[in-house]
Short mmCIF file of C-alpha atoms in Angstrom, two decimals:
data_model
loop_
_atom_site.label_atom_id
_atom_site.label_comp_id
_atom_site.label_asym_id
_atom_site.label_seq_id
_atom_site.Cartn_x
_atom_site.Cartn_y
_atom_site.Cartn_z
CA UNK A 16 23.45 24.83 5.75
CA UNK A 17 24.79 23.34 2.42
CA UNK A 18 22.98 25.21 -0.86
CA UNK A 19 22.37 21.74 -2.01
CA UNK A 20 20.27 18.42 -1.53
CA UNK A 21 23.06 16.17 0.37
CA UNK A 22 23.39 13.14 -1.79
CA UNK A 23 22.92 9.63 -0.26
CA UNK A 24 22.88 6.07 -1.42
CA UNK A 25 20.60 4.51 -3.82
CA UNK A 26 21.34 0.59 -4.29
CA UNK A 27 21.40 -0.39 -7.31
CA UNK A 28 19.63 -3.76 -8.88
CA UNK A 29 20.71 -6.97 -10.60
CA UNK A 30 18.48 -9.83 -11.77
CA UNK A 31 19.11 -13.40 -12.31
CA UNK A 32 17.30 -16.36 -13.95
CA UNK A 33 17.03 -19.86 -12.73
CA UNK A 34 15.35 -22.43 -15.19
CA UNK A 35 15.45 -25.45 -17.24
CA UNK A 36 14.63 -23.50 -20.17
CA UNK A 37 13.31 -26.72 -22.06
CA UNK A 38 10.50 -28.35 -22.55
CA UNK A 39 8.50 -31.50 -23.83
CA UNK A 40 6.73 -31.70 -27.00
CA UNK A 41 3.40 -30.46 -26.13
CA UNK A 42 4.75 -29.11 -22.43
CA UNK A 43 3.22 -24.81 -22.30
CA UNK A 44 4.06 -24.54 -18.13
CA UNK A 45 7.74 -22.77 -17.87
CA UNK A 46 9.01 -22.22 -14.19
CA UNK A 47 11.64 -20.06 -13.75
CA UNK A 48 13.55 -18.38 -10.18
CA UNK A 49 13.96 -15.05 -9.96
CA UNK A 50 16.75 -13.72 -8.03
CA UNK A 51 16.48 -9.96 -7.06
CA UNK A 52 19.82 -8.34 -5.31
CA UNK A 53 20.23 -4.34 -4.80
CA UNK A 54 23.51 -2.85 -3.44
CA UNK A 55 25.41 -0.22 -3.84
CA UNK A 56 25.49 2.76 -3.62
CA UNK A 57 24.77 4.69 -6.55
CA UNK A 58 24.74 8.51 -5.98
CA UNK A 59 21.66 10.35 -6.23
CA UNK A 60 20.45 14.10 -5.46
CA UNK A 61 18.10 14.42 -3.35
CA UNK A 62 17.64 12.98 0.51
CA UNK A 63 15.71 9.73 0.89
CA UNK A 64 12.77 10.21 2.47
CA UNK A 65 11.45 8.22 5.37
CA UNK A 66 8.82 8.24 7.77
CA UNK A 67 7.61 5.34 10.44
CA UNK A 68 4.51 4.92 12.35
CA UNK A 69 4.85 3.31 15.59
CA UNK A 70 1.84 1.03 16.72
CA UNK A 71 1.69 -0.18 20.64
CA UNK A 72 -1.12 -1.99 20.88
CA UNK A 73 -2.52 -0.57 24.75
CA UNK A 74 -5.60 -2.52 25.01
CA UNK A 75 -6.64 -3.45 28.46
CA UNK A 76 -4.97 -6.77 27.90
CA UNK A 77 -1.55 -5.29 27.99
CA UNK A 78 -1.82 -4.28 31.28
CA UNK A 79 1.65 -5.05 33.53
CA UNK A 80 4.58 -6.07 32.32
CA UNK A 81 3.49 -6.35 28.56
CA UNK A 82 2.93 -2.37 28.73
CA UNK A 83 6.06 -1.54 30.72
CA UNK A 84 7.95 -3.12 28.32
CA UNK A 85 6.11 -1.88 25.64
CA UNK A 86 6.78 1.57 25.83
CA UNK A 87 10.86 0.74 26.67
CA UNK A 88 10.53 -1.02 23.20
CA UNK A 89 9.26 2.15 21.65
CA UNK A 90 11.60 4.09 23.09
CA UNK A 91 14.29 1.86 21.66
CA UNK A 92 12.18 2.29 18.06
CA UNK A 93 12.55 6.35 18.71
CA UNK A 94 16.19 6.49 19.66
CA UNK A 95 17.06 4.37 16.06
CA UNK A 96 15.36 6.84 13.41
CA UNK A 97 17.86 8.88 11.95
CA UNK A 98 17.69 12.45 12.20
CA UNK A 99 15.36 14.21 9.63
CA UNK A 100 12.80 11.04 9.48
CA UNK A 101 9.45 12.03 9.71
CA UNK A 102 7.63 9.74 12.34
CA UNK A 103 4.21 9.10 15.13
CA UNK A 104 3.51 6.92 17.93
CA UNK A 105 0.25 5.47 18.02
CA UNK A 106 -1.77 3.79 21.05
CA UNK A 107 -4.34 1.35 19.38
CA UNK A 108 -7.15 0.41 21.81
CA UNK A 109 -11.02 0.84 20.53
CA UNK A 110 -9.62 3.91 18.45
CA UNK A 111 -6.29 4.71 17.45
CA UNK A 112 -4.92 7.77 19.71
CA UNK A 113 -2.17 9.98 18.82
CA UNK A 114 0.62 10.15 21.33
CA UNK A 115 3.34 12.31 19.77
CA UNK A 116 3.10 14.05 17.74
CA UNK A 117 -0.18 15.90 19.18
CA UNK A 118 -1.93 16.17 15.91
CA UNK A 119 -2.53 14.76 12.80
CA UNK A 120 0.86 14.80 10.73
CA UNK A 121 4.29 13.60 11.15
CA UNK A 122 6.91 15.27 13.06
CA UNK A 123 10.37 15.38 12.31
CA UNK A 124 13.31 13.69 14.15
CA UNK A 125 15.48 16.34 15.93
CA UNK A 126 16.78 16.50 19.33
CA UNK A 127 14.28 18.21 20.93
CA UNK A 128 11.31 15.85 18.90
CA UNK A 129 12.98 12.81 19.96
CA UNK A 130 13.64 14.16 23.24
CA UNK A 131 9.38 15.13 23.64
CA UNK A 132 8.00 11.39 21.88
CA UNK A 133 10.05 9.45 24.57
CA UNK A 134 8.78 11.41 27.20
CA UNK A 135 5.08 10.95 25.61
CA UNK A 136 5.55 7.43 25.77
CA UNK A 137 5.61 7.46 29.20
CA UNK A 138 1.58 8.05 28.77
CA UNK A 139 0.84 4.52 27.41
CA UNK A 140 -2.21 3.09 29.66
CA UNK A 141 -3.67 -0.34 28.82
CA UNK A 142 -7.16 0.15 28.65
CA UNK A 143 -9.78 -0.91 26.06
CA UNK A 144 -10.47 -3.05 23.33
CA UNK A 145 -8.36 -4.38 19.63
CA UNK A 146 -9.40 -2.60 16.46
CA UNK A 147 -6.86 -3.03 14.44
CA UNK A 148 -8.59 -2.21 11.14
CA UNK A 149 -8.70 1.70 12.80
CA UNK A 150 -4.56 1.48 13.80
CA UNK A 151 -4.12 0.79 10.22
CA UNK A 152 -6.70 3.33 8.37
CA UNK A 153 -4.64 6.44 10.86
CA UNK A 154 -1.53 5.10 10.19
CA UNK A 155 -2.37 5.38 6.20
CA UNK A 156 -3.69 8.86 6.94
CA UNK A 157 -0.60 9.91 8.49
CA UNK A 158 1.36 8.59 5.76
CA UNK A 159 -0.99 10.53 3.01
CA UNK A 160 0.56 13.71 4.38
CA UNK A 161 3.82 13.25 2.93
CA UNK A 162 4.38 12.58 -0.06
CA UNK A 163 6.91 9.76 -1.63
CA UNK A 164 9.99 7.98 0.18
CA UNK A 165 10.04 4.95 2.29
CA UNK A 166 6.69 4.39 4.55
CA UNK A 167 7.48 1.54 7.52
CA UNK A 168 5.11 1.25 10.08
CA UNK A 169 5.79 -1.55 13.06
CA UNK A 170 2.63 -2.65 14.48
CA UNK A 171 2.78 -4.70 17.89
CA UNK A 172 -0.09 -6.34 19.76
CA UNK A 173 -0.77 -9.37 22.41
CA UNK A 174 -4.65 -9.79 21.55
CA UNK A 175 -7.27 -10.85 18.85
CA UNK A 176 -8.83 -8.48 16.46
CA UNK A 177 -12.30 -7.20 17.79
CA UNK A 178 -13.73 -5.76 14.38
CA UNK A 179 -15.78 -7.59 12.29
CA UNK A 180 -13.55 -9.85 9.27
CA UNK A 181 -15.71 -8.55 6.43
CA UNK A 182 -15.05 -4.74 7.68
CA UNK A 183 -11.24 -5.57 8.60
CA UNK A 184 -10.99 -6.96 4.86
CA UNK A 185 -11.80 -4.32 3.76
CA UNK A 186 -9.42 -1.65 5.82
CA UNK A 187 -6.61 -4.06 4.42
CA UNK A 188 -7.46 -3.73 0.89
CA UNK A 189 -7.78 0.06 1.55
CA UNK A 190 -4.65 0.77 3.10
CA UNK A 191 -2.70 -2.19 0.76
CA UNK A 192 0.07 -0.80 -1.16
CA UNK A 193 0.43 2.86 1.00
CA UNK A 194 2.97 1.82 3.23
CA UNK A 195 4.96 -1.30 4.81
CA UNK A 196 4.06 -2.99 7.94
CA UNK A 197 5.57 -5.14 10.34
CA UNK A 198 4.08 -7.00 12.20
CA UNK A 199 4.78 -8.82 15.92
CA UNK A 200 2.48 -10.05 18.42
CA UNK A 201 3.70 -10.92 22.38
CA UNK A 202 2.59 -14.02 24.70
CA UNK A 203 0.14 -16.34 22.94
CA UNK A 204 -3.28 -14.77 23.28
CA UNK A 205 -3.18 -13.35 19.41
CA UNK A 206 -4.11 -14.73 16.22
CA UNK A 207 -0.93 -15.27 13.95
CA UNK A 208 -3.44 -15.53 10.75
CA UNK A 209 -5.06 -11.76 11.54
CA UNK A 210 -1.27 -10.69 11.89
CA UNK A 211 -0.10 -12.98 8.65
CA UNK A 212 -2.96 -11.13 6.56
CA UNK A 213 -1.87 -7.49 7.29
CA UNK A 214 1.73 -8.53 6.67
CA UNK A 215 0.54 -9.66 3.36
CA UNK A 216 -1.28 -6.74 2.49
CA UNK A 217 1.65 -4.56 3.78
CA UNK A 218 4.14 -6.28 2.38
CA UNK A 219 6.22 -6.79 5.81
CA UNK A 220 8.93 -9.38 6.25
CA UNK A 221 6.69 -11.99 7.89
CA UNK A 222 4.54 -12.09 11.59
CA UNK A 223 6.93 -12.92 13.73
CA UNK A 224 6.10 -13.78 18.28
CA UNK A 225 7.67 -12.17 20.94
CA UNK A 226 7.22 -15.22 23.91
CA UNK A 227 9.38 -12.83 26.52
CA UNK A 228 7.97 -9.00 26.51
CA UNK A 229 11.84 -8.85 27.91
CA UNK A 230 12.65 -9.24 24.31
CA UNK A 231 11.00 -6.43 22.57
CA UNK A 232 13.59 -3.72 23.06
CA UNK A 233 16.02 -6.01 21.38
CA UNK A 234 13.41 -6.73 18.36
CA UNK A 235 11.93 -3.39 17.91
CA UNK A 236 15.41 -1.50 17.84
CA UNK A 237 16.44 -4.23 15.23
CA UNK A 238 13.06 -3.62 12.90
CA UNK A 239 13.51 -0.16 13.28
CA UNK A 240 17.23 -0.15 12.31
CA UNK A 241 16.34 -2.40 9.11
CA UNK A 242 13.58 0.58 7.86
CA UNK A 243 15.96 2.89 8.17
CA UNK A 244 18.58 1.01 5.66
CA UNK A 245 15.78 1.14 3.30
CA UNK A 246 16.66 3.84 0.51
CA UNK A 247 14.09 3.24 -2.27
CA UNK A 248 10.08 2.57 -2.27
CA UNK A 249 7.38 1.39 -4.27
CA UNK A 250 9.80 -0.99 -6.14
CA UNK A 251 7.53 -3.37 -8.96
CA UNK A 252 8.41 -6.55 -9.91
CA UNK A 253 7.42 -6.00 -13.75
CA UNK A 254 6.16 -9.31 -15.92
CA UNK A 255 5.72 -8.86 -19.60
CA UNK A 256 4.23 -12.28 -21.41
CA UNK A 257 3.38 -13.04 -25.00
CA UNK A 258 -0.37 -12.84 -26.19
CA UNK A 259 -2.26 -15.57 -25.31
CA UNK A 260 0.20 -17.11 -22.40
CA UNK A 261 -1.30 -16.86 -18.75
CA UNK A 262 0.88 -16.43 -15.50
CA UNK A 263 0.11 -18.78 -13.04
CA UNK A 264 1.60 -17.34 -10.24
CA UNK A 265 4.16 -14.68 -9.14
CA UNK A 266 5.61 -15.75 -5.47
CA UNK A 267 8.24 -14.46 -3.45
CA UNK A 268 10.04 -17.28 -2.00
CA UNK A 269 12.63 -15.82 0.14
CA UNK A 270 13.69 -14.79 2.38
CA UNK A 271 9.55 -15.28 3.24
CA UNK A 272 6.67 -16.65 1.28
CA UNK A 273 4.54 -14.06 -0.65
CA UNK A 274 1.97 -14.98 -3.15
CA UNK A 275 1.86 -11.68 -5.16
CA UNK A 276 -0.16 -13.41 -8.24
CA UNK A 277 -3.50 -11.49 -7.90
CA UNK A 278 -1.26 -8.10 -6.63
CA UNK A 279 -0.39 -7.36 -10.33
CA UNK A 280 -1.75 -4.44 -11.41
CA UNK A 281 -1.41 -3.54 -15.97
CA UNK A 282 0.50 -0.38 -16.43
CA UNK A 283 1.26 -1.39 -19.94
CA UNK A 284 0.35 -3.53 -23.00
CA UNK A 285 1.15 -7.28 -21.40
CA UNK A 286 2.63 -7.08 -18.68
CA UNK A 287 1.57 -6.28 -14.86
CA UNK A 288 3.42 -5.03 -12.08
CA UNK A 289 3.39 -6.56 -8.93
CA UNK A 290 4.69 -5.04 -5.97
CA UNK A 291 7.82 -5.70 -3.69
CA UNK A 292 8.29 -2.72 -1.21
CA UNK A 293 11.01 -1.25 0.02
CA UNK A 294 14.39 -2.09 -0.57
CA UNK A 295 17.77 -1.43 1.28
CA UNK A 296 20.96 -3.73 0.46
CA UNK A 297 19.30 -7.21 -0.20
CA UNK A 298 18.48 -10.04 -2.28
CA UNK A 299 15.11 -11.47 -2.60
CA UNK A 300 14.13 -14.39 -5.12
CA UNK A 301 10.85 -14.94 -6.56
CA UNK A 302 9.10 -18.08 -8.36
CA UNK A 303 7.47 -17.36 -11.62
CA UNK A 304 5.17 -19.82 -13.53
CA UNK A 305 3.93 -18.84 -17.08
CA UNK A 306 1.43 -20.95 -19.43
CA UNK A 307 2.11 -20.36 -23.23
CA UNK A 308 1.18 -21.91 -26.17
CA UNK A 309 3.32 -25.67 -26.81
CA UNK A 310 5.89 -24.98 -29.76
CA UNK A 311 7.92 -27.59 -32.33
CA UNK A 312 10.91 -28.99 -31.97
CA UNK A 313 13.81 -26.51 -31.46
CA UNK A 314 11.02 -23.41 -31.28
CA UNK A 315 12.64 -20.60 -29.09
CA UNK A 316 10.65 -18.26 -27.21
CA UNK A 317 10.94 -15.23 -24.63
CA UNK A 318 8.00 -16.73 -22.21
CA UNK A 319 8.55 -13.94 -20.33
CA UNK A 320 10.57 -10.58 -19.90
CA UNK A 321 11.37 -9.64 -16.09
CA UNK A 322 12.42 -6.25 -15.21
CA UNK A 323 12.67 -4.33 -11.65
CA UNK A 324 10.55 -1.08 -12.18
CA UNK A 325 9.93 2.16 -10.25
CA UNK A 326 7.13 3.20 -11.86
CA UNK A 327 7.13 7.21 -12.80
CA UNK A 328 4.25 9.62 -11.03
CA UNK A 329 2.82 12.46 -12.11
CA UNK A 330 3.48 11.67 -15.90
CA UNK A 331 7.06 11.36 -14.94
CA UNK A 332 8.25 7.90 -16.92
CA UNK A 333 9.31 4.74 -15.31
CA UNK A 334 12.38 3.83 -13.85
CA UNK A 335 13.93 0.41 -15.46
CA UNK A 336 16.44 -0.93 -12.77
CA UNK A 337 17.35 -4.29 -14.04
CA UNK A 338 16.04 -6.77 -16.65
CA UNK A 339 16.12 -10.82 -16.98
CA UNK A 340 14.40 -13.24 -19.33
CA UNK A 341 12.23 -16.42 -18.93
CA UNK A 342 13.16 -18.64 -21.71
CA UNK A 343 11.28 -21.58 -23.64
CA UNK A 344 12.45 -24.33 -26.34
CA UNK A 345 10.96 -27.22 -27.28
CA UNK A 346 12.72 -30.20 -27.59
CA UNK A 347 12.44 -34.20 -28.51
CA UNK A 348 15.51 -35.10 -25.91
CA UNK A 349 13.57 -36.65 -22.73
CA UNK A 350 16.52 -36.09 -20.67
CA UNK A 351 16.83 -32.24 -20.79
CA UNK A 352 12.72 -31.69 -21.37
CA UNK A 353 12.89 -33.55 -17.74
CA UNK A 354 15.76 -32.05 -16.15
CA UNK A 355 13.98 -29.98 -12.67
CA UNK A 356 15.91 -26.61 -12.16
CA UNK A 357 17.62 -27.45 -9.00
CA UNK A 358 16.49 -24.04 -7.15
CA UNK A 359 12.64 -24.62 -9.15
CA UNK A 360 13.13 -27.72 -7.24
CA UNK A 361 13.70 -26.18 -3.90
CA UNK A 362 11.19 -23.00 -3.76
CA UNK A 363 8.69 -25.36 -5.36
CA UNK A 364 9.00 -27.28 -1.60
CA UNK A 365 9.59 -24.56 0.79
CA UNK A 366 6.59 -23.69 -0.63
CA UNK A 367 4.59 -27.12 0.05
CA UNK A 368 6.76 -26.55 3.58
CA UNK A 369 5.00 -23.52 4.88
CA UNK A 370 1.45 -25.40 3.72
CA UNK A 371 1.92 -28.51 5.14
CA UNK A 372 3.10 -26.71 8.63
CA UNK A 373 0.02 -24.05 8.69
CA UNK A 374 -2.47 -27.20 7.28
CA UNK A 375 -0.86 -29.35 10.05
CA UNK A 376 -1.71 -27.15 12.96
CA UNK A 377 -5.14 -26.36 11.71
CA UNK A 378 -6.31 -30.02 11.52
CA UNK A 379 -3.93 -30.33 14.60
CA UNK A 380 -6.40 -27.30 16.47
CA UNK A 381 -9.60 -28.86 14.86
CA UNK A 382 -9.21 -32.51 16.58
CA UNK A 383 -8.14 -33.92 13.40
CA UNK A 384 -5.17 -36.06 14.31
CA UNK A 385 -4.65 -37.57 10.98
CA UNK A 386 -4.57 -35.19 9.15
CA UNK A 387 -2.40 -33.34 11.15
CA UNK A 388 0.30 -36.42 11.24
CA UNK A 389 0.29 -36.52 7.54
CA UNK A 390 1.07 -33.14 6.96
CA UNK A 391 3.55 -32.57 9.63
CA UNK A 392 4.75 -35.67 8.50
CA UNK A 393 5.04 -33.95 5.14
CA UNK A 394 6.83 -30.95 6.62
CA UNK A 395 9.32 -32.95 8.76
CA UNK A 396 10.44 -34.45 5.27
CA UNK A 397 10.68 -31.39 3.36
CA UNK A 398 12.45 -29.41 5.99
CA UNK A 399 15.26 -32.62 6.28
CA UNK A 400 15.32 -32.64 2.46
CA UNK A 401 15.76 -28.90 2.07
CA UNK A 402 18.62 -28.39 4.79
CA UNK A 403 15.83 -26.11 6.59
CA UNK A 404 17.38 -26.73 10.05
CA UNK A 405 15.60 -23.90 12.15
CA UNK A 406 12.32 -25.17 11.07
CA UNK A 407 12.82 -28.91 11.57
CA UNK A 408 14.14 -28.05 14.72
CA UNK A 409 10.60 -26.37 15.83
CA UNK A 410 9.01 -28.93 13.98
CA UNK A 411 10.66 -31.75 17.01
CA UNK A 412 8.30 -29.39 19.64
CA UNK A 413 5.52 -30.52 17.66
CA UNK A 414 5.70 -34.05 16.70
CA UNK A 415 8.15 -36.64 17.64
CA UNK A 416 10.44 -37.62 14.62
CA UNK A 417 10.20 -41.54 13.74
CA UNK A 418 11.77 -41.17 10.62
CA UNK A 419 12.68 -37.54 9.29
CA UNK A 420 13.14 -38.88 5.37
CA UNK A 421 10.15 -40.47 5.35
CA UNK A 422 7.95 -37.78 7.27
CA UNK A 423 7.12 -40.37 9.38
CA UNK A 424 6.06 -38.82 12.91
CA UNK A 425 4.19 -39.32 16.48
CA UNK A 426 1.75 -36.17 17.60
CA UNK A 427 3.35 -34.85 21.01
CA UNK A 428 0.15 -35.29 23.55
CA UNK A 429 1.12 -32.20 25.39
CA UNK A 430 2.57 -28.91 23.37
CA UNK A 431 3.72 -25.63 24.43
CA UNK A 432 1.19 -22.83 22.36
CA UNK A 433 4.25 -20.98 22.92
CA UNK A 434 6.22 -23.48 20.22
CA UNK A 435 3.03 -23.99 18.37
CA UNK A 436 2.90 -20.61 17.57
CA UNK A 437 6.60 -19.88 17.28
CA UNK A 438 5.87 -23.00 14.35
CA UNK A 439 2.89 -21.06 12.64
CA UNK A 440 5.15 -17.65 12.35
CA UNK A 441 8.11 -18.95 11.28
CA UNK A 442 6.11 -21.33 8.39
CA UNK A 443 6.71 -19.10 5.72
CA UNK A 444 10.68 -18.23 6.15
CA UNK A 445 12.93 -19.83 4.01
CA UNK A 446 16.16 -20.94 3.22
CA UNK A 447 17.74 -19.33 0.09
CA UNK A 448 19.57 -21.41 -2.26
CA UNK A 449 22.27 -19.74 -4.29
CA UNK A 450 21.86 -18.87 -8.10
CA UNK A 451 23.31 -21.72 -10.61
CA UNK A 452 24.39 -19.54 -13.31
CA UNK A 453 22.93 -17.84 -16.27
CA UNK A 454 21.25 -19.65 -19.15
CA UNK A 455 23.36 -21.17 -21.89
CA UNK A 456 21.85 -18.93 -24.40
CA UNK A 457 18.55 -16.11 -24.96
CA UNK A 458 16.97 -16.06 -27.53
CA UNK A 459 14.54 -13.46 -28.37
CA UNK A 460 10.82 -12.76 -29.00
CA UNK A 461 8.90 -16.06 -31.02
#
């Protein structure tokens, strides 16, 4: 046994800022891109921690194939975790029931654990109802009981929540921010918006279907594989702003769509944190929109200060990781007070994109066939203008493309719920655009 902590591999962060820094005489909204990339690795001294919850939904729907290939998919999950992870399997019917470990706490991967959790899968029955408000609050519970490191749970179900919304609201705001969840739901009987709001709660990578229970070996090994890259937790995005300026929004735009506006929470004077999750070896980029006060000609001012945070606990102090500015100046030239940030310019639409699609199949569900044109319509355009090939491509199972510039578009009479809902899940992933280049100049606090 070494006399030490082994050291492993931290990433480490860099930020960059996309913006037309300049604005019109009396203009107070600045827009800026954030671009977030960790690598690394940067030696540390002590282990990253991990542990995962497993969640098979085993509710009488499930019964068959959907629960055979269930518990091969959490074997695959088991046989990916890394030695030393801490880790459960859960069966969520009515209640959520432990099936390995035999208690309530984590057990640790080792031969012999590994060896005992695949043979306990082998005990997943389909049987009972959907409460997945209850998977959630054990899964948090089991998570309390360590303390620190990376928390991924992977939560899988074929069926519609059976708990009342206002009480399932509430679980989500309860267990928000105490681990990561994703999320994926198999055949077409689930609701993608009850598995879109615990993603967004849990900050997971985005709901995504399973049409062929064949496939979720392939997809659970592959989530599993991606926790386990993860070597840091509870990253913030920080935001400090002047007095008197008011953020407008704080949005992840890739590699998903995140609104994390009303997530911010004030640690200090100005500034909130809003949180991102775990991080392996990534990039994500973020859309920031600030309102300050409108400045004279050739005023320069820091509209905002970005920096990647792990905030300290237990009175320990924070951890700054990497730092960016939001810049305004005011200026009399019409041509660079009007010039739209080319990657402003393309968040600010994949944006609109996931809308339109998720407004498009609502009206499209509710009858409402005009509505539903237009904004496909709408999406069909944006997805040709933005490159977004994978999405225009699922759009064409939906509609039938007239005119893709245009939007202009023909309901499909007949439609696969299957595509539909492949459509709905897929809404909010994006295609990344690459930085431009830093800003010709920072000036500092006006």
């Amino acid at each position: 046994m070494p006399d030490r902590a082994e050291h492993v591999a931290e990433p480490e962060f860099r930020v960059e800022v996309d913006q037309n820094r300049f604005l019109p005489l009396g203009g107070r909204e600045v827009h800026a891109v954030v671009g977030v990339t960790s690598s690394g690795p940067v030696l540390v001294g002590s282990d990253v921690q991990a542990s995962q919850v497993i969640i098979i939904d085993t509710s009488g729907s499930m019964y068959g194939e959907k629960i055979n290939a269930a518990k091969k998919a959490a074997r695959a999950a088991i046989e990916a975790l890394r030695d030393g992870v801490r880790f459960a399997v859960i069966a969520g019917h009515r209640q959520a029931e432990m099936i390995y470990p035999p208690g309530d706490f984590l057990a640790t991967v080792d031969p012999t654990t590994r060896a005992e959790a695949l043979d306990a899968v082998g005990r997943l029955r389909a049987d009972g109802g959907t409460r997945m408000g209850a998977w959630l609050t054990r899964a948090a519970a089991l998570f309390a009981t360590v303390e620190g490191g990376v928390k991924h749970a992977i939560l899988l179900t074929d069926g519609q929540n059976n708990e009342v919304a206002a009480e399932f609201e509430r679980v989500l705001a309860g267990v928000s921010g105490r681990f990561v969840c994703d999320c994926r739901g198999v055949g077409t009987d689930w609701k993608v918006d009850e598995l879109r709001k615990i993603d967004s709660a849990l900050l997971g990578g985005g709901p995504g279907i399973i049409a062929d229970p064949a496939d979720m070996v392939a997809d659970f090994r592959e989530m599993t594989r991606a926790s386990m890259g993860k070597a840091v937790a509870d990253v913030a995005l920080r935001l400090w702003t002047p007095q008197n300026a008011v953020v407008r929004y704080v949005k992840q735009v890739a590699p998903t769509v995140l609104d994390l506006t009303d997530r911010g929470v004030e640690r200090v004077p100005q500034a909130k944190d809003h949180p991102t999750g775990s991080w392996g070896t990534e990039s994500r980029d973020y859309h920031v929109c600030v309102e300050v006060s409108s400045g004279d000609p050739g005023r320069q001012l820091r509209a905002g200060w970005v920096r990647v945070v792990l905030p300290g606990v237990d009175g320990a102090p924070d951890r700054v990781l990497a730092s960016g500015n939001i810049l305004a100046e005011w200026t009399s030239d019409e041509n660079r007070a009007t010039e739209i940030n080319p990657r402003v310019a393309h968040y600010t639409g994949q944006v609109e994109l996931a809308r339109a699609i998720q407004d498009g199949l609502e009206a499209r569900r509710a009858g409402d066939e005009d509505t539903a044109t237009t904004r496909l319509g709408r999406a069909v355009a944006l997805a040709d203008e933005s490159g977004n090939e994978e999405t225009a491509k699922l759009l064409r199972k939906v509609v039938d493309v007239l005119d893709p510039v245009t939007g202009t578009v023909r309901l499909k009479p007949g439609v696969d719920k299957i595509d539909e809902m492949t459509l709905d899940t897929n809404s909010t992933r994006t295609v990344r655009t690459r930085p431009s280049g830093p800003d010709d100049g920072a000036p500092g606090p006006g």
